CSV table of C-alpha atoms in Angstrom, one decimal:
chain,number,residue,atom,x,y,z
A,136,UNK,CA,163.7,139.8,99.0
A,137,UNK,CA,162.7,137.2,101.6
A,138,UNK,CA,160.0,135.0,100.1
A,139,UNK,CA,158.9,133.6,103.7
A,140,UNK,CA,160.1,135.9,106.6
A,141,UNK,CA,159.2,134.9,110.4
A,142,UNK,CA,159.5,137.2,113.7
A,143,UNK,CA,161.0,136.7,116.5
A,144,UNK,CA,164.2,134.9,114.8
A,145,UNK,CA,164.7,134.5,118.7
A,146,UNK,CA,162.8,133.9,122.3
A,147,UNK,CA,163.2,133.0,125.4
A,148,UNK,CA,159.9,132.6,128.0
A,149,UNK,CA,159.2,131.5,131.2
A,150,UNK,CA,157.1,128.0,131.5
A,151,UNK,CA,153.5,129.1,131.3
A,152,UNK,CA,153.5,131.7,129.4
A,153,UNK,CA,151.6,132.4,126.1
A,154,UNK,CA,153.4,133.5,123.2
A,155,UNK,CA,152.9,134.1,119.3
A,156,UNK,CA,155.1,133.9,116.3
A,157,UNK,CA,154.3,135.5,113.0
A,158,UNK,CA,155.1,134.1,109.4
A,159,UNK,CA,154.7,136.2,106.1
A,160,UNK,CA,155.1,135.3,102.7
A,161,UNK,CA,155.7,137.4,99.5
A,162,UNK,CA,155.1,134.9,96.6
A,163,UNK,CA,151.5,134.3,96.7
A,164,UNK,CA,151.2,131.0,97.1
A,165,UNK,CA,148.3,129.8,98.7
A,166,UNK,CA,149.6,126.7,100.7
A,167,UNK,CA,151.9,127.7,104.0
A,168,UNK,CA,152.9,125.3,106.5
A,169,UNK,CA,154.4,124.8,110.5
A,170,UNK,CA,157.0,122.7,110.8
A,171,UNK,CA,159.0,121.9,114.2
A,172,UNK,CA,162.5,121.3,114.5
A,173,UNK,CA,163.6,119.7,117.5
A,174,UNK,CA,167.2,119.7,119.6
A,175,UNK,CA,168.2,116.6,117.0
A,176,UNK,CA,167.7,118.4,114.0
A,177,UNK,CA,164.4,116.5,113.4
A,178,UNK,CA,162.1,118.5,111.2
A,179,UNK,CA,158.2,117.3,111.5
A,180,UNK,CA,155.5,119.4,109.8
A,181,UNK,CA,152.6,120.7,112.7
A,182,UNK,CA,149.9,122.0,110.3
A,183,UNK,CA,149.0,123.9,106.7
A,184,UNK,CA,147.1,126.0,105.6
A,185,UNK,CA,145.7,125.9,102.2
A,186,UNK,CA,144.0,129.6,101.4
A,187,UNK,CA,143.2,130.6,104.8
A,188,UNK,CA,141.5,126.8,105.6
A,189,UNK,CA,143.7,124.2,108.1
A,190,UNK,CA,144.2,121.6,105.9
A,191,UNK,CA,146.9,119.2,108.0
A,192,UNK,CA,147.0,119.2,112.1
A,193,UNK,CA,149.6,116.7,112.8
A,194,UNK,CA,148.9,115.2,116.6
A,195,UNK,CA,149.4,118.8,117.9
A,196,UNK,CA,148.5,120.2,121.3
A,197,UNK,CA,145.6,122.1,121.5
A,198,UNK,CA,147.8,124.2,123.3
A,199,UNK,CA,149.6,125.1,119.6
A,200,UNK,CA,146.6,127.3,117.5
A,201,UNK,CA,147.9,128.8,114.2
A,202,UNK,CA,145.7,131.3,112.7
A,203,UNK,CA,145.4,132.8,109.0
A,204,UNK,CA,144.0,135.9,108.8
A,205,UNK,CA,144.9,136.5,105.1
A,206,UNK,CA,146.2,134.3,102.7
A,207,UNK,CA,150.0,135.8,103.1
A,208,UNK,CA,150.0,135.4,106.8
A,209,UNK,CA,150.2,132.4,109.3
A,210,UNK,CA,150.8,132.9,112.9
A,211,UNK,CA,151.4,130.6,115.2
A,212,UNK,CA,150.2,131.0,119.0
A,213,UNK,CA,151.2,128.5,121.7
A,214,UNK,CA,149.3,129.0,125.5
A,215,UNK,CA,150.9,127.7,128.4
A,216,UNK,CA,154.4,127.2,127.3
A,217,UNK,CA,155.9,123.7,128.4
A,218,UNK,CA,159.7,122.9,128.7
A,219,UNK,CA,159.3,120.8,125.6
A,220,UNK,CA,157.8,123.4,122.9
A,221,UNK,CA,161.7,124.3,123.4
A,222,UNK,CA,162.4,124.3,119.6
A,223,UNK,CA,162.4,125.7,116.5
A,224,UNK,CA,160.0,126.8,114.6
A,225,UNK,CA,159.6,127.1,110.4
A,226,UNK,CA,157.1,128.2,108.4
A,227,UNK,CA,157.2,127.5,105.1
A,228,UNK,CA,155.4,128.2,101.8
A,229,UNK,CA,154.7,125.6,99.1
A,230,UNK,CA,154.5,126.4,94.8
A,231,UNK,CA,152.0,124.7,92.8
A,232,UNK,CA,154.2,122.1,92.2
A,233,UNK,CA,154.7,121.1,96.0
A,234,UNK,CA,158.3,122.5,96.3
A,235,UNK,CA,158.3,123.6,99.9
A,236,UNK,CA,160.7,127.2,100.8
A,237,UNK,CA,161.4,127.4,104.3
A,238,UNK,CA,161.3,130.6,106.7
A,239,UNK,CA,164.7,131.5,108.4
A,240,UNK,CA,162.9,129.9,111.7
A,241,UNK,CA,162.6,131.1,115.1
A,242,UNK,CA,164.1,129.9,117.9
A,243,UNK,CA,161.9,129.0,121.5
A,244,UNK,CA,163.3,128.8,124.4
A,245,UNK,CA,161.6,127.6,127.7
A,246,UNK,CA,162.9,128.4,131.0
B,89,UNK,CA,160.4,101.9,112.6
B,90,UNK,CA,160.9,105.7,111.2
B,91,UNK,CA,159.5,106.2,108.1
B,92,UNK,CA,162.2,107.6,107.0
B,93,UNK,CA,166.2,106.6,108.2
B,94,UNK,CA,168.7,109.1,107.6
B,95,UNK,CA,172.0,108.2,109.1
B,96,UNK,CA,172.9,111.4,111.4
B,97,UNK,CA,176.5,111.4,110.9
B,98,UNK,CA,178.7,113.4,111.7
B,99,UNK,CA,180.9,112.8,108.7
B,100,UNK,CA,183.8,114.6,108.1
B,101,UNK,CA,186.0,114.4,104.7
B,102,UNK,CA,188.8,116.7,103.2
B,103,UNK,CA,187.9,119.0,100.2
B,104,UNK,CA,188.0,117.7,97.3
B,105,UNK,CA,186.3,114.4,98.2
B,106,UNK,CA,183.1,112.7,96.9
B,107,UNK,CA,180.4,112.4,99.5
B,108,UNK,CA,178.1,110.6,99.8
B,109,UNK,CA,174.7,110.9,102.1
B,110,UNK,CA,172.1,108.0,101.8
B,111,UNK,CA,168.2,107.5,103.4
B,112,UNK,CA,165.9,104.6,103.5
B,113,UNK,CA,162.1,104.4,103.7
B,114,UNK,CA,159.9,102.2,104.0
B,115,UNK,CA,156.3,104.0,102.7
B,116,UNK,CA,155.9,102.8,99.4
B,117,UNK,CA,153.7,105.7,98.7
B,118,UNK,CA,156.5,108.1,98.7
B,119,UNK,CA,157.0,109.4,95.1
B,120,UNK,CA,158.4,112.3,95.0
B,121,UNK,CA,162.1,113.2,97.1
B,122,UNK,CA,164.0,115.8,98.0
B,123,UNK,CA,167.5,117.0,99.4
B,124,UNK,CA,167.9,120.3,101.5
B,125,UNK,CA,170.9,121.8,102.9
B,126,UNK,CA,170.7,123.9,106.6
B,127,UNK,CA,173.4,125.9,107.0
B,128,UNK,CA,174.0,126.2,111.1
B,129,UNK,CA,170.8,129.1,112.4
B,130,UNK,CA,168.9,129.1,108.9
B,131,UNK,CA,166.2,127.4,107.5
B,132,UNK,CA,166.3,124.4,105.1
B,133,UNK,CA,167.0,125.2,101.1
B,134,UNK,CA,166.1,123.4,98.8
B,135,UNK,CA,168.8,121.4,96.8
B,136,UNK,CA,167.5,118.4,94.7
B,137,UNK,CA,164.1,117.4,93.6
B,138,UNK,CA,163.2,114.7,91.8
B,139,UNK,CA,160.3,111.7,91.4
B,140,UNK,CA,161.8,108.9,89.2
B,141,UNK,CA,164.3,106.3,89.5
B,142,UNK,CA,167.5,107.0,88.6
B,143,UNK,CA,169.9,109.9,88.3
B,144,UNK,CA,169.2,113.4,88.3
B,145,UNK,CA,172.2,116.0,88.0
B,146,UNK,CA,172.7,119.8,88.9
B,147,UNK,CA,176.5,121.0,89.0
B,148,UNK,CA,178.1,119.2,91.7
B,149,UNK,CA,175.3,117.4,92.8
B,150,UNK,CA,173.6,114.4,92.0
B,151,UNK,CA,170.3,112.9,93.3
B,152,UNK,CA,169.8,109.4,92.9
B,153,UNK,CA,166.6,107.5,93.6
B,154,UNK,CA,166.4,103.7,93.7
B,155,UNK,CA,162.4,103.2,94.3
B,156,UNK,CA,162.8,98.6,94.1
B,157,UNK,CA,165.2,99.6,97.3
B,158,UNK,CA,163.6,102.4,98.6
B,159,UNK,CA,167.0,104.2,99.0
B,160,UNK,CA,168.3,107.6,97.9
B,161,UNK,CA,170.9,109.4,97.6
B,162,UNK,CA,172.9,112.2,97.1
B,163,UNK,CA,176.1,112.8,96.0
B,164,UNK,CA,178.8,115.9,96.0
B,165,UNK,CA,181.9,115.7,93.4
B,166,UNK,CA,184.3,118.0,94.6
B,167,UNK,CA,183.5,118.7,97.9
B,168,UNK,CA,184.3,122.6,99.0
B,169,UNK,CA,183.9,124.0,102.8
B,170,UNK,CA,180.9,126.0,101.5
B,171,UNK,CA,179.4,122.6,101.6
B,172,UNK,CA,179.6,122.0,105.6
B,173,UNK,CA,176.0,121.9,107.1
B,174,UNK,CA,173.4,119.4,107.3
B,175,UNK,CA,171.7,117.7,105.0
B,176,UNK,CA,168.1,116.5,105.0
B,177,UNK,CA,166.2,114.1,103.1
B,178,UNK,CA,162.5,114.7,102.5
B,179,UNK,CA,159.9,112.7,100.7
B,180,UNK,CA,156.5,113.0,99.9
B,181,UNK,CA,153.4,110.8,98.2
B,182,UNK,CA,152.5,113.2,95.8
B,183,UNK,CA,153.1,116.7,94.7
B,184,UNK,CA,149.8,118.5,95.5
B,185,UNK,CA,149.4,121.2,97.3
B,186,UNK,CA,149.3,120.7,100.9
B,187,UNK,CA,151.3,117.6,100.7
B,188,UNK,CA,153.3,117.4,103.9
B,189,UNK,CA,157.1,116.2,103.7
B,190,UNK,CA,159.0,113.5,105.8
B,191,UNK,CA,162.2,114.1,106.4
B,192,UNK,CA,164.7,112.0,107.4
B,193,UNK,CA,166.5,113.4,110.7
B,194,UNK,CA,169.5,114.6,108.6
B,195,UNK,CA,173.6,114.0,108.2
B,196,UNK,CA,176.2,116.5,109.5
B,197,UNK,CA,178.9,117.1,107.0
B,198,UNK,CA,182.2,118.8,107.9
B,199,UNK,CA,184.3,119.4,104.7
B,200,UNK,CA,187.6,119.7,105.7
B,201,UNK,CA,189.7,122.4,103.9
């Protein structure tokens, strides 16, 4: 069983448009995370969520808006897609004892 | 200056081989470090944690941290191709919840059979 699954694993969009990416986890933890991963493998966190509540927003857009409905879910919705959100994108999930588990990531394209 | 330098590598050795990947930082208020391993398309996984100076081992691998330095490292006895990917250093000031984690910008390894 996947503890942190994300969908799409995959997407390519045209500049402009608005797109979503959904991230579930199966452990229970109360902490889940963004992180972006860009073309040199560099791996920045974008925000967390601690039990529903934004906790971290690193610098981000305002274009970027993640959004917890429950405590096993973070989605994250970008508007106005730019050639530079190309990337990709982790959630991840954090134990009590900060260990961080990543999703498998999805993969944004911007054409 | 990064926070965090991770020399990117690539580094190729034959199996068999000790390897050895290295960072540097320069926040003193990172405590607490960690090693992942991402295979090509997957996410990070977790491979070494640890929070005090000195060695910490697990099978193949050892973690070591140097805090007067501010350098770790980790090492890999017996090198197999299993072990090609790349491999990230993270660090973080504490170990609380929401903590976020710098990561170094990672080191490709090629193990070469």
């Amino acid at each position: 069983d996947t503890a942190v699954s994300q969908t799409p694993k995959y997407l390519v969009t045209q500049m402009g448009n608005d797109k979503s990416i959904k991230c579930e986890q199966n452990l229970g933890h109360d902490t889940m995370y963004w992180y972006k991963q860009d073309s040199k493998k560099f791996l920045k966190i974008m925000f967390s969520y601690n039990n529903k509540e934004l906790i971290i927003n690193e610098t981000v857009p305002n274009r970027f808006s993640p959004k917890s409905p429950d405590k096993a879910h973070l989605n994250l919705h970008i508007n106005s897609l730019e050639l530079g959100d190309s990337a990709v994108y982790f959630c991840a999930i954090s134990d009590p004892g900060n260990t961080i588990y990543f999703g498998e990531g999805s993969w944004l394209t911007v054409v | 200056q990064k926070e965090v330098e991770q020399d990117p590598g690539p580094l190729s050795v034959p199996e068999g081989a000790i390897v050895s990947l290295n960072c540097t930082y320069s926040n003193s208020a990172f405590q607490y470090f960690m090693w992942y391993r991402q295979y090509s398309r997957k996410g990070p996984e977790l491979l070494m944690y640890t929070y005090s100076s000195g060695n910490k081992e697990d099978g193949r691998f050892t973690a070591q941290v140097d805090k007067s330095s501010k350098y770790i490292s980790l090492f890999i006895r017996d090198s197999q191709p299993s072990d090609s990917a790349t491999y990230l250093c993270a660090m973080s000031a504490s170990n609380f919840g929401n903590e976020k984690l710098t990561f170094g910008t990672g080191t490709r390894l090629t193990i070469i059979p």
